[in-house]
Amino acid sequence: MSNKEMKDELQEDTSGVSDENTGIEEEINATMDKIIVPPETDEDEMDDLGDYDDSAEEEPDPQPVRHHRKSARPGPVVYVPVDDMEMPDQTTSRKKKSKKTNTQKNRSAKPEYQNPKPVRKHKGARIFGLIMLMIIVLGGCAYAATSYYFADRFFEGTWINGVNCSQMTAAEVENLFKQKFENYTIEVSARDQAPQTISGADISYQYLSTGEVLKLLKQQKPYEWIKGLYEQKSYTVSENTGYNRTQLQEQLKTLSCAQAENQTEPENAYVAYQNGQFVIVPETVGSKLNIKEAYKVLNAAVDAGQTSVNFSDTPEAYVNADVTQDDPALQSALEACNNYTKASITYTFGSQTTTLNGDTIKDWLQFDEKGQLIWDDNSFQQHVADYVAQLAATYDTVGTEREFQTTSGRTVYVSSSVYGWKIDQAAEAAQLSQEIQSGTQTTREPVYSQTANSYGVNDLGDTYIEVDLSEQHMYYYQNGSDIFESDFVSGNMSYADRQTHAGIFTLYYKKSPDVLRGTMKADGTYEYESEVQYWMPFDGGIGFHDASWRDEFGGDIYLTGGSHGCINLPPDNAAVLYDIIQYGVPIVCFY
């Protein structure tokens, strides 16, 4: 381009300024603010302006000098005729060497217009700002994209139930848990049997979501994803599982430990007689499963997600012995059995004695072929009762016939169901049983329901009342001495129901006075009514009493004119007898 053309172009641009609108004017002002026009610019500087190469930045340019103006608009531009300027050819190389040469040639020439030198530092700052803006924008986009990514995924450093769940969705975590239980098995151990396995597939075992994982994910704030880069969080959620309980029961029944042929029954603990003493032999546990309880144990283990279970650790899973070595009843039995060997009861019957001890009692117990005590309380009590019955048969005198020497010299035989020695067998058996079990050692009489004056066959002793019905005469002996005698009239022999009974009796009571009455008749009156002063019954309704209506006693009056069965005495004799007679004294009646 020639100088003239350049000049015309500049003038055209200048003339067009006045016609431009305010927007263009502001653009010019902004541009001019960046241009610094020095007061003087020589030709070398113009050459530098024309030949400036952005890529050749060897040294930093000095700071341009700004002229402070009151107006923001630049001063007038001075245009120099193109003919007066020497412009370098557009095709000329912009090497610094040739530029310096041209500058040196035209150093003395001053340009007629000013063209400011561009400030490279501001341009670099602008570029740096643009780059930073781009970085910020890209960083924001990347942050937003990452936040969006973690909207349905767990942050880095997230662990759930010990599993690293970083960048995983809730479904992926749930699937991970599901896979964890897909190969579930549980090993079942039992007494005397090799372990067996039940697989999860056999019982439809599977993972069941509780929704806790998704709830954890929703609690995340996606824009906080950056926290996962420097902190780790661990969570624990429920791992619910489900399975078919009916199938589990069926699987249990198929195990070898549940088969009858593989089971042994438990044995009770027992008391045995060994080496001269009684001991407890412990129970045998056996291996018979209690299916109901075993299922409870197995079910609890599967519920808890255990991979093994041992029925031996739970005694309730087996059928246990009914009697164990620490059973209180068995301990009592052992104590009782040991007391058997210590017990010693010596019975006295006057001058006679008999002893029961452990040697005899031991034989009352039953043992099997193993020496095991077969405790049968009924059987034991029967042995005790039999022993007491044997004592009664040997030493009781009630109901036995006695040989009696009468005062008249005759020998008679009398028996009695109301007088004599009689052991109370029920009471004695109870006491003896208790003494045996407590190991009592004692000497005593048996428990009697009735006693006599003396021991032995003749238990009358030397104190008794002798009533000789054939002689119609009576005697009262006390300590062998005759202290009273009297004739009497006994029951009328003409009537079977009025005859006085033979036998040995004792006094019931005595009463003075009293009214004796016969059988009540239909009209309410009695067969007879007799008032007496002294009444001493000894055999039901028969007794001694005064008979003031009789004038004679003794002889054979009784054969046809006797009483209704009582012993009629003269009133004076009846009064004496009433005063001396004692309770318990035997009354021997005989014909």
XYZ file of C-alpha atoms in Angstrom:
591
model
C 0.000 0.000 0.000
C 1.388 3.506 -0.944
C 1.639 6.398 1.462
C -1.141 8.187 -0.318
C -3.495 5.255 0.020
C -2.702 4.923 3.713
C -3.351 8.611 4.222
C -6.661 8.447 2.384
C -7.702 5.471 4.512
C -6.833 7.240 7.739
C -8.702 10.342 6.645
C -11.714 8.252 5.670
C -11.692 6.578 9.065
C -11.426 9.944 10.799
C -14.182 11.543 8.819
C -16.433 8.612 9.626
C -16.068 9.065 13.365
C -18.426 11.981 13.496
C -21.110 9.952 11.778
C -20.888 6.907 14.077
C -23.322 6.396 16.936
C -22.592 6.426 20.590
C -21.819 2.668 20.657
C -18.948 3.091 18.255
C -17.719 6.089 20.191
C -17.587 4.048 23.384
C -15.727 1.318 21.590
C -13.173 3.832 20.375
C -12.784 5.240 23.878
C -12.155 1.767 25.267
C -9.628 1.119 22.552
C -7.881 4.442 22.991
C -7.546 3.854 26.723
C -5.251 0.987 25.837
C -3.192 3.120 23.487
C -0.597 5.422 24.976
C 0.574 8.187 22.657
C 3.902 9.608 23.748
C 4.516 13.260 23.078
C 7.256 12.477 20.636
C 7.823 9.419 18.527
C 10.834 9.132 16.308
C 11.113 7.133 13.214
C 12.926 4.284 14.935
C 10.021 3.790 17.288
C 7.624 3.793 14.325
C 9.791 1.203 12.717
C 9.631 -0.816 15.904
C 5.852 -0.527 15.864
C 5.595 -1.682 12.314
C 8.058 -4.524 12.697
C 6.868 -5.923 16.137
C 6.684 -9.657 16.306
C 4.521 -11.196 19.053
C 6.519 -14.374 19.018
C 9.831 -12.580 19.615
C 9.612 -11.441 23.219
C 13.139 -11.314 24.474
C 12.939 -8.592 27.094
C 10.005 -7.072 28.909
C 8.973 -3.687 27.511
C 9.167 -0.710 29.804
C 5.937 0.474 31.369
C 4.238 2.972 29.035
C 3.752 6.446 30.293
C 0.136 7.444 30.716
C -0.914 11.077 30.442
C -3.588 11.947 32.911
C -6.490 13.736 31.322
C -9.679 15.102 32.695
C -11.583 13.520 29.793
C -11.649 9.842 29.094
C -11.456 10.535 25.332
C -7.998 10.550 23.707
C -6.472 13.715 22.280
C -6.633 14.507 18.559
C -4.710 12.252 16.307
C -2.152 14.002 14.134
C -2.023 12.524 10.721
C 1.144 12.753 8.693
C 0.934 12.766 4.925
C 1.668 9.487 3.478
C 4.176 10.981 1.151
C 6.263 12.260 4.054
C 6.339 8.748 5.758
C 8.536 6.021 4.695
C 6.536 2.825 5.231
C 8.244 -0.479 4.998
C 7.205 -2.795 2.301
C 4.605 -5.355 3.396
C 6.730 -8.155 2.076
C 9.845 -7.028 3.889
C 11.076 -9.450 6.535
C 10.542 -8.315 10.120
C 13.860 -9.394 11.430
C 15.258 -7.275 14.183
C 18.514 -6.776 12.348
C 16.980 -4.991 9.299
C 14.575 -3.116 11.620
C 17.492 -1.715 13.549
C 19.137 -0.638 10.282
C 16.085 1.304 9.129
C 15.761 2.877 12.510
C 19.301 4.078 12.415
C 18.792 5.638 8.993
C 15.708 7.589 9.959
C 16.679 8.389 13.567
C 16.768 12.117 12.833
C 13.349 12.231 11.183
C 10.336 12.879 13.480
C 6.933 11.519 12.500
C 4.068 13.898 12.145
C 1.601 11.490 13.981
C 1.722 9.305 17.128
C 1.028 5.510 17.117
C 1.151 3.930 20.624
C 3.107 0.767 21.367
C 0.864 -2.204 22.546
C 1.206 -3.391 26.169
C 1.951 -7.075 26.140
C 1.552 -7.577 29.881
C -2.136 -6.645 29.842
C -2.727 -8.953 26.984
C -1.051 -11.835 28.902
C -3.179 -11.102 31.939
C -6.247 -11.221 29.775
C -5.204 -14.546 28.370
C -4.416 -15.810 31.874
C -7.828 -14.618 33.053
C -9.509 -16.375 30.174
C -7.611 -19.539 30.951
C -8.536 -19.302 34.634
C -12.133 -18.693 33.718
C -12.085 -21.716 31.492
C -10.515 -23.757 34.277
C -13.147 -22.585 36.748
C -15.938 -23.287 34.297
C -14.542 -26.701 33.438
C -13.910 -27.431 37.132
C -17.464 -26.430 37.983
C -18.785 -28.612 35.200
C -16.645 -31.503 36.389
C -17.807 -30.968 40.017
C -21.407 -30.821 38.927
C -20.994 -33.911 36.770
C -19.374 -35.778 39.657
C -22.158 -34.663 41.999
C -24.678 -35.946 39.480
C -22.706 -39.210 39.275
C -22.931 -39.670 43.057
C -26.616 -38.850 43.144
C -27.335 -42.606 43.118
C -23.971 -43.994 44.190
C -22.116 -44.193 47.465
C -19.119 -41.905 48.004
C -15.582 -43.137 47.999
C -14.582 -44.615 51.353
C -18.059 -45.996 52.110
C -18.103 -49.372 53.871
C -21.278 -51.243 54.736
C -21.158 -54.335 56.940
C -17.425 -54.583 56.291
C -17.819 -54.412 52.491
C -16.278 -51.607 50.396
C -19.247 -50.055 48.612
C -17.464 -47.092 46.990
C -19.171 -45.848 43.772
C -21.808 -48.581 44.051
C -25.537 -48.082 43.654
C -27.964 -49.396 46.271
C -28.997 -52.172 43.910
C -25.367 -53.185 43.403
C -24.797 -53.306 47.160
C -27.980 -55.336 47.678
C -26.878 -57.686 44.914
C -23.499 -58.015 46.602
C -25.220 -59.031 49.830
C -27.443 -61.396 47.894
C -24.418 -63.109 46.367
C -22.948 -63.388 49.839
C -25.815 -65.673 50.884
C -26.217 -67.632 47.667
C -23.741 -70.284 48.754
C -24.916 -70.470 52.389
C -24.503 -73.809 54.160
C -24.697 -74.898 57.786
C -22.794 -77.813 59.254
C -24.733 -79.864 61.811
C -22.844 -81.869 64.447
C -24.372 -84.374 66.866
C -23.352 -86.965 69.443
C -21.690 -90.065 68.044
C -22.262 -88.906 64.438
C -20.081 -87.326 61.744
C -21.026 -83.728 60.844
C -23.475 -83.248 57.997
C -24.295 -80.182 55.896
C -27.569 -78.531 54.952
C -27.268 -76.184 51.971
C -29.146 -72.943 51.559
C -30.664 -74.195 48.325
C -32.282 -77.105 50.204
C -34.205 -74.686 52.413
C -34.743 -71.848 49.879
C -32.337 -69.626 51.766
C -32.102 -66.085 50.356
C -31.261 -62.483 51.188
C -34.204 -60.177 51.889
C -33.720 -56.455 51.512
C -34.838 -54.258 54.394
C -34.443 -51.008 52.450
C -31.751 -49.796 54.846
C -29.116 -49.599 52.116
C -31.288 -47.341 49.963
C -32.118 -45.248 53.012
C -28.406 -44.761 53.675
C -27.854 -43.707 50.071
C -30.662 -41.151 50.222
C -29.083 -39.616 53.301
C -26.025 -38.651 51.205
C -25.756 -35.107 49.843
C -24.314 -35.605 46.347
C -22.436 -32.283 46.372
C -20.438 -33.526 49.381
C -18.822 -36.261 47.326
C -15.411 -34.730 47.795
C -15.478 -35.730 51.473
C -15.154 -39.352 50.451
C -11.666 -38.613 49.109
C -10.243 -37.927 52.507
C -12.554 -39.614 55.051
C -13.946 -43.130 55.393
C -17.388 -43.979 56.733
C -18.578 -47.367 57.957
C -22.200 -48.379 58.368
C -23.989 -51.435 59.681
C -27.328 -52.532 58.283
C -29.491 -55.551 58.888
C -28.854 -58.500 56.615
C -32.244 -60.144 56.680
C -32.554 -63.591 55.279
C -35.489 -65.850 54.640
C -35.881 -69.578 54.280
C -38.535 -72.262 54.229
C -39.002 -73.613 57.751
C -40.914 -76.652 56.599
C -38.002 -77.583 54.353
C -35.637 -77.077 57.283
C -37.652 -79.526 59.380
C -37.567 -82.067 56.589
C -33.819 -81.642 56.173
C -33.336 -82.204 59.908
C -35.288 -85.465 59.761
C -33.048 -86.739 56.957
C -29.847 -86.310 58.989
C -28.243 -89.501 60.250
C -28.392 -88.252 63.856
C -32.193 -88.218 63.590
C -32.462 -91.847 62.493
C -33.666 -94.305 65.146
C -31.012 -96.883 64.291
C -28.261 -94.374 65.064
C -29.619 -93.359 68.457
C -29.098 -94.763 71.942
C -31.505 -94.295 74.820
C -30.298 -92.433 77.908
C -29.975 -94.349 81.183
C -31.005 -92.999 84.558
C -28.577 -92.532 87.385
C -29.141 -95.078 90.139
C -28.082 -96.229 93.573
C -26.021 -99.407 93.661
C -24.510 -101.482 96.454
C -20.774 -101.677 95.840
C -17.968 -102.725 98.187
C -20.179 -102.785 101.244
C -21.779 -99.386 100.725
C -24.337 -97.658 98.568
C -23.138 -95.283 95.805
C -24.714 -93.319 92.952
C -23.866 -94.483 89.451
C -24.167 -91.426 87.098
C -26.675 -91.315 84.265
C -25.821 -92.100 80.648
C -26.716 -89.241 78.277
C -27.400 -91.308 75.162
C -27.823 -89.862 71.652
C -31.567 -89.878 71.086
C -32.631 -86.556 69.592
C -35.557 -84.586 70.865
C -36.667 -83.562 67.370
C -38.773 -80.645 68.550
C -36.004 -79.102 70.641
C -33.318 -79.944 68.077
C -35.292 -78.061 65.434
C -35.472 -75.008 67.723
C -31.682 -75.046 68.068
C -31.164 -75.479 64.322
C -33.731 -72.839 63.447
C -32.100 -70.310 65.784
C -28.694 -70.991 64.210
C -30.007 -70.500 60.664
C -31.864 -67.355 61.734
C -28.603 -65.956 63.089
C -26.748 -66.827 59.892
C -24.431 -69.275 61.659
C -22.494 -71.668 59.489
C -22.311 -74.447 62.067
C -24.286 -75.803 65.002
C -23.564 -78.572 67.484
C -26.505 -80.228 69.192
C -24.147 -81.540 71.874
C -23.789 -77.982 73.172
C -27.507 -77.930 73.991
C -28.590 -80.816 76.282
C -32.235 -79.948 75.616
C -31.760 -81.100 72.022
C -31.599 -84.686 73.304
C -33.895 -86.950 75.249
C -32.346 -86.788 78.684
C -32.371 -89.277 81.519
C -35.308 -88.887 83.860
C -33.053 -89.266 86.884
C -29.654 -87.590 87.051
C -26.941 -88.014 89.650
C -27.810 -84.670 91.231
C -31.521 -85.468 91.435
C -32.706 -84.621 94.976
C -34.819 -87.760 95.182
C -31.834 -89.912 94.196
C -29.658 -88.191 96.776
C -32.310 -88.910 99.377
C -32.441 -92.517 98.258
C -28.658 -92.813 98.605
C -28.787 -91.359 102.087
C -31.619 -93.677 103.021
C -29.823 -96.700 101.629
C -26.651 -95.877 103.526
C -28.733 -95.436 106.636
C -30.049 -98.952 106.127
C -26.625 -100.297 106.917
C -26.462 -98.153 110.069
C -29.985 -98.636 111.395
C -30.390 -100.887 114.425
C -33.701 -101.198 116.304
C -33.830 -103.542 119.304
C -37.318 -104.427 120.540
C -37.983 -105.471 124.139
C -40.811 -107.743 125.296
C -40.246 -108.056 129.004
C -37.138 -110.101 129.367
C -37.120 -110.981 125.673
C -35.519 -108.897 122.901
C -35.215 -108.982 119.141
C -33.054 -106.738 116.882
C -33.503 -105.452 113.347
C -30.346 -104.133 111.620
C -28.820 -103.397 108.194
C -28.011 -107.009 107.463
C -31.715 -107.765 107.388
C -32.866 -104.468 105.920
C -30.461 -104.752 102.979
C -32.269 -107.874 101.897
C -35.479 -105.909 101.595
C -33.994 -103.891 98.695
C -34.082 -105.064 95.111
C -31.148 -104.891 92.685
C -30.840 -105.843 89.042
C -28.025 -107.799 87.424
C -25.853 -104.662 87.252
C -26.207 -104.062 90.962
C -28.553 -101.188 90.295
C -31.013 -100.495 93.063
C -34.579 -100.963 91.914
C -36.281 -98.530 94.198
C -39.828 -99.589 94.866
C -41.227 -97.765 97.863
C -44.327 -99.925 97.935
C -42.211 -103.033 98.047
C -40.010 -101.615 100.784
C -42.983 -100.548 102.895
C -44.465 -103.986 102.454
C -41.264 -105.524 103.867
C -41.534 -103.201 106.848
C -45.198 -104.095 107.369
C -44.444 -107.791 107.117
C -41.731 -107.478 109.738
C -44.075 -105.670 112.139
C -46.789 -108.247 111.507
C -44.304 -110.957 112.412
C -43.565 -109.203 115.678
C -47.288 -109.005 116.426
C -47.811 -112.664 115.658
C -45.013 -113.596 118.014
C -45.631 -111.261 120.915
C -49.302 -110.176 120.813
C -51.527 -111.926 123.396
C -54.866 -110.391 122.419
C -57.005 -113.136 120.926
C -54.760 -115.898 122.209
C -55.841 -118.670 124.570
C -54.180 -118.763 127.965
C -53.846 -121.517 130.480
C -55.230 -120.280 133.818
C -54.999 -121.846 137.259
C -58.174 -121.117 139.188
C -58.402 -120.553 142.916
C -60.415 -123.770 143.194
C -57.495 -125.670 141.702
C -58.864 -126.229 138.277
C -56.917 -125.486 135.069
C -58.957 -123.639 132.505
C -58.222 -122.042 129.141
C -59.436 -118.546 128.510
C -58.984 -116.199 125.590
C -59.768 -112.560 124.991
C -60.137 -110.126 122.144
C -60.019 -107.129 124.423
C -57.254 -107.878 126.868
C -53.563 -108.525 126.325
C -50.664 -107.166 124.333
C -51.475 -105.804 120.918
C -49.026 -103.955 118.645
C -50.438 -101.059 116.642
C -49.050 -102.359 113.399
C -49.758 -99.278 111.245
C -48.165 -96.896 113.731
C -45.216 -99.202 114.368
C -44.557 -99.695 110.638
C -44.501 -95.928 110.064
C -42.074 -95.360 112.947
C -39.857 -98.242 111.946
C -39.673 -97.031 108.328
C -38.622 -93.577 109.477
C -35.997 -94.989 111.839
C -34.547 -97.185 109.106
C -34.219 -94.287 106.667
C -32.620 -92.045 109.275
C -30.182 -94.721 110.417
C -31.518 -94.734 113.975
C -29.922 -96.990 116.552
C -32.256 -97.527 119.502
C -33.761 -99.983 121.985
C -37.475 -99.688 122.651
C -40.866 -101.333 122.930
C -43.049 -101.490 119.855
C -45.998 -99.147 119.519
C -48.974 -100.846 121.233
C -52.663 -100.283 120.793
C -53.313 -102.336 123.923
C -51.195 -103.520 126.834
C -51.431 -106.166 129.533
C -50.255 -106.450 133.116
C -47.185 -108.506 132.302
C -45.270 -110.051 129.448
C -45.199 -113.676 128.523
C -47.838 -116.285 127.915
C -49.568 -115.555 131.193
C -49.927 -111.824 130.833
C -52.405 -111.496 133.699
C -49.681 -111.010 136.193
C -50.569 -111.169 139.876
C -53.247 -108.466 139.884
C -56.611 -109.507 138.454
C -60.229 -110.295 139.263
C -61.242 -113.935 138.999
C -64.931 -114.556 138.200
C -65.782 -118.266 138.491
C -69.140 -118.537 136.735
C -69.520 -122.213 137.588
C -68.958 -121.581 141.304
C -70.763 -118.207 141.250
C -67.951 -116.783 143.311
C -65.343 -114.073 142.608
C -61.872 -113.051 143.883
C -59.842 -109.871 143.634
C -56.081 -110.462 143.727
C -53.697 -107.537 144.059
C -49.993 -108.287 143.802
C -50.879 -111.921 144.511
C -52.971 -111.193 147.627
C -56.682 -111.867 147.861
C -58.189 -108.519 148.825
C -61.848 -109.177 148.022
C -64.332 -112.051 147.635
C -68.063 -112.279 147.049
C -70.849 -114.514 145.808
C -72.842 -113.242 142.864
C -75.606 -114.134 140.433
C -74.659 -114.103 136.747
C -76.719 -114.267 133.546
C -79.659 -116.565 133.228
C -78.480 -119.730 131.527
C -82.011 -120.472 130.332
C -81.676 -117.695 127.742
C -78.791 -117.717 125.280
C -78.843 -113.945 124.957
C -78.611 -113.444 128.730
C -75.661 -115.677 129.503
C -72.512 -114.004 130.867
C -69.611 -114.314 128.429
C -66.430 -116.125 129.330
C -63.183 -114.291 128.605
C -60.793 -111.676 129.900
C -62.013 -108.094 130.129
C -61.104 -104.768 131.720
C -63.121 -102.046 133.412
C -64.580 -99.367 131.139
C -65.582 -96.909 133.849
C -67.562 -96.728 137.101
C -70.605 -94.598 137.997
C -72.694 -94.004 141.105
C -75.672 -93.943 141.001
C -77.038 -94.987 137.614
C -80.158 -96.450 135.976
C -79.834 -99.666 134.021
C -82.226 -100.043 131.089
C -83.017 -102.880 128.836
C -83.865 -102.768 125.131
C -86.205 -99.965 124.075
C -89.584 -101.234 122.938
C -91.747 -99.887 120.125
C -93.820 -97.731 122.465
C -90.704 -95.950 123.705
C -90.531 -97.743 127.004
C -87.684 -100.015 128.013
C -87.727 -103.724 128.607
C -86.681 -102.965 132.160
C -85.320 -100.090 134.188
C -83.337 -100.732 137.382
C -81.805 -98.073 139.583
C -78.431 -99.043 141.065
C -75.965 -97.302 143.349
C -72.767 -98.775 141.886
C -72.246 -99.460 138.231
C -68.937 -100.964 136.870
C -69.227 -102.130 133.198
C -66.509 -104.322 131.550
C -68.121 -106.237 128.643
C -70.376 -104.070 126.571
C -73.541 -103.684 128.632
C -72.423 -106.256 131.192
C -70.819 -105.194 134.424
C -70.712 -105.410 138.210
C -73.530 -103.721 140.160
C -75.509 -103.980 143.367
C -78.848 -105.906 143.265
C -80.915 -104.721 146.188
C -83.922 -106.643 144.897
C -82.195 -110.007 145.558
C -82.082 -111.707 148.895
C -79.751 -114.604 147.943
C -76.533 -114.843 145.851
C -74.402 -117.767 144.665
C -75.423 -121.388 144.228
C -77.343 -122.299 141.107
C -79.716 -119.366 140.975
C -78.158 -118.312 137.676
C -79.346 -121.431 135.917
C -82.981 -120.348 135.767
C -83.247 -117.136 137.756
C -80.152 -115.343 136.664
C -79.714 -111.780 135.469
C -79.781 -110.328 131.958
C -75.986 -110.987 131.869
C -74.604 -108.716 134.622
C -72.841 -109.840 137.776
C -75.303 -109.071 140.591
C -73.588 -108.389 143.917
C -74.872 -107.825 147.390
C -75.128 -104.046 147.907
C -72.458 -103.925 150.602
C -69.978 -105.962 148.569
C -70.715 -103.854 145.514
C -69.808 -100.732 147.489
C -66.446 -102.257 148.544
C -65.607 -103.349 145.013
C -66.527 -99.922 143.646
C -63.955 -98.373 145.950
C -61.023 -100.717 145.176
C -61.437 -101.682 141.522
C -58.848 -100.143 139.139
C -58.854 -99.431 135.444
C -56.817 -101.887 133.403
C -57.131 -104.702 135.892
C -57.941 -107.906 133.991
C -61.321 -109.487 134.773
C -61.129 -113.221 134.054
C -64.532 -114.844 133.539
C -64.791 -118.585 133.022
C -67.140 -121.533 133.587
